[in-house]
Amino acid sequence: MKVASPDACGKLTDELSPRWTYACRRSVQLSRAFRDQVRNAKFTGDELPARANISLGEFFHRVWPTIRAKRRYKGRTVTLWNTVWNAHLCHPSYGIAGHTMRSLAHSPELLDQFIVDMTEAGVHEPMQARVFSVLNRIFVEAARQSALTGVRANPIKELEGKPASNRKRDPVILPVEAIELLRQEILNHPNPRRRKELNMRDGLMISMLAYSAPRPEDLCNLDWEYSGTASGWVTYHAEKAQRGQASVVVREAPLAKPVREELEAWGTQLGNPGDDTPIIPLPAWGERRGGERWRPEDWKDWRDRVFRPALKRLVARKPELAYMAELSPYDLRHTAISLWLAHGGEDGGPANPVEVAQWAGHSAATMWSHYAHVIQGARREAKSTIDEQIRQARKKINATA
């Protein structure tokens, strides 16, 4: 296979290294030269020139700042891209950074050979899947800049036999008492100012995540009109479904009475906001007037500054909860689904799994593949309503606090 030259490849770093700067300058020069050729050809009536043969390495260094800013990559994601680019796409024996974008797009055998070479070099399949995930994002940008790259369609999308991560993570189902311990830890935040101003909101977010099963973006976009304080049914408009990644666009989920009471108290503290107001508006801070909807970076900030530190404090205080240390806010929704399966029916009995799948916003097939053990054990559970379990757990924790 063609080996990428150092100039074409250039190691990817956070700083502007000389090679990185060279690659950027070179790709800009190519694009400007091609633009001038097209303009001159149109003016003189000559035949339009062939598309510039920009290499994968040159194009990547041209678009990497755009991808990073647009996708808001940072931390571990940037580290992953560094690893993929430097260790694999720029590998001296099997790297493909020196190939032109056009040749990669129009010659699937090059990508097939790349897979074979990585396998022979001992690169395991999950890492190969990450490499092709990076390539997929690069070719998405290449198709948008087809005049420069000559790429009109993403070849990764149509590639047969591309590596798959086969990543299947079993849901971690927390008992109600563990959820309430986490909620109490957040309510008792060590910063007195945060306890005074935001602890009610943060505690409500834990309750909503754990007992009504929203995805993070669903909760951030939930308005008071759909909060369910009057009906007992919260209505989520799933952004994931609108992007074509889930089957249910609008779904209703039962809202436990203790959570409804929290919502009502929070609404009173906010001064009974209007129906079109988000239930968790951003506070006034810096240039923000307050009341805006959460953006993805706001959610990540809450996760990193509130949720994860609370988990860390809780695990340090109760080592028996060490299995919670790596959880994310998304994982709390598994608790709601398991509670509905075991106690979401009449008189605290099991609910219909198909109905629970509708409440959770995914397909019945997903329900059976992820929660089969919960469904099988639901009939052996003693009847107890979800409201009773939440109240008993809170009473127990408050008594020992």
PDB file of C-alpha atoms in Angstrom, residues 123-132 165:
ATOM      1  CA  VAL A 123      -5.042  -4.112  15.721  1.00  0.00           C
ATOM      2  CA  HIS A 124      -8.089  -5.485  17.522  1.00  0.00           C
ATOM      3  CA  GLU A 125     -11.539  -4.991  16.048  1.00  0.00           C
ATOM      4  CA  PRO A 126     -12.870  -2.407  18.571  1.00  0.00           C
ATOM      5  CA  MET A 127      -9.932  -0.112  17.719  1.00  0.00           C
ATOM      6  CA  GLN A 128     -10.512  -0.718  14.000  1.00  0.00           C
ATOM      7  CA  ALA A 129     -14.121   0.363  14.559  1.00  0.00           C
ATOM      8  CA  ARG A 130     -12.886   3.591  16.156  1.00  0.00           C
ATOM      9  CA  VAL A 131     -10.576   4.205  13.201  1.00  0.00           C
ATOM     10  CA  PHE A 132     -13.483   3.881  10.779  1.00  0.00           C
ATOM     11  CA  SER A 165     -17.112  -2.531  18.004  1.00  0.00           C
TER      12      SER A 165
END
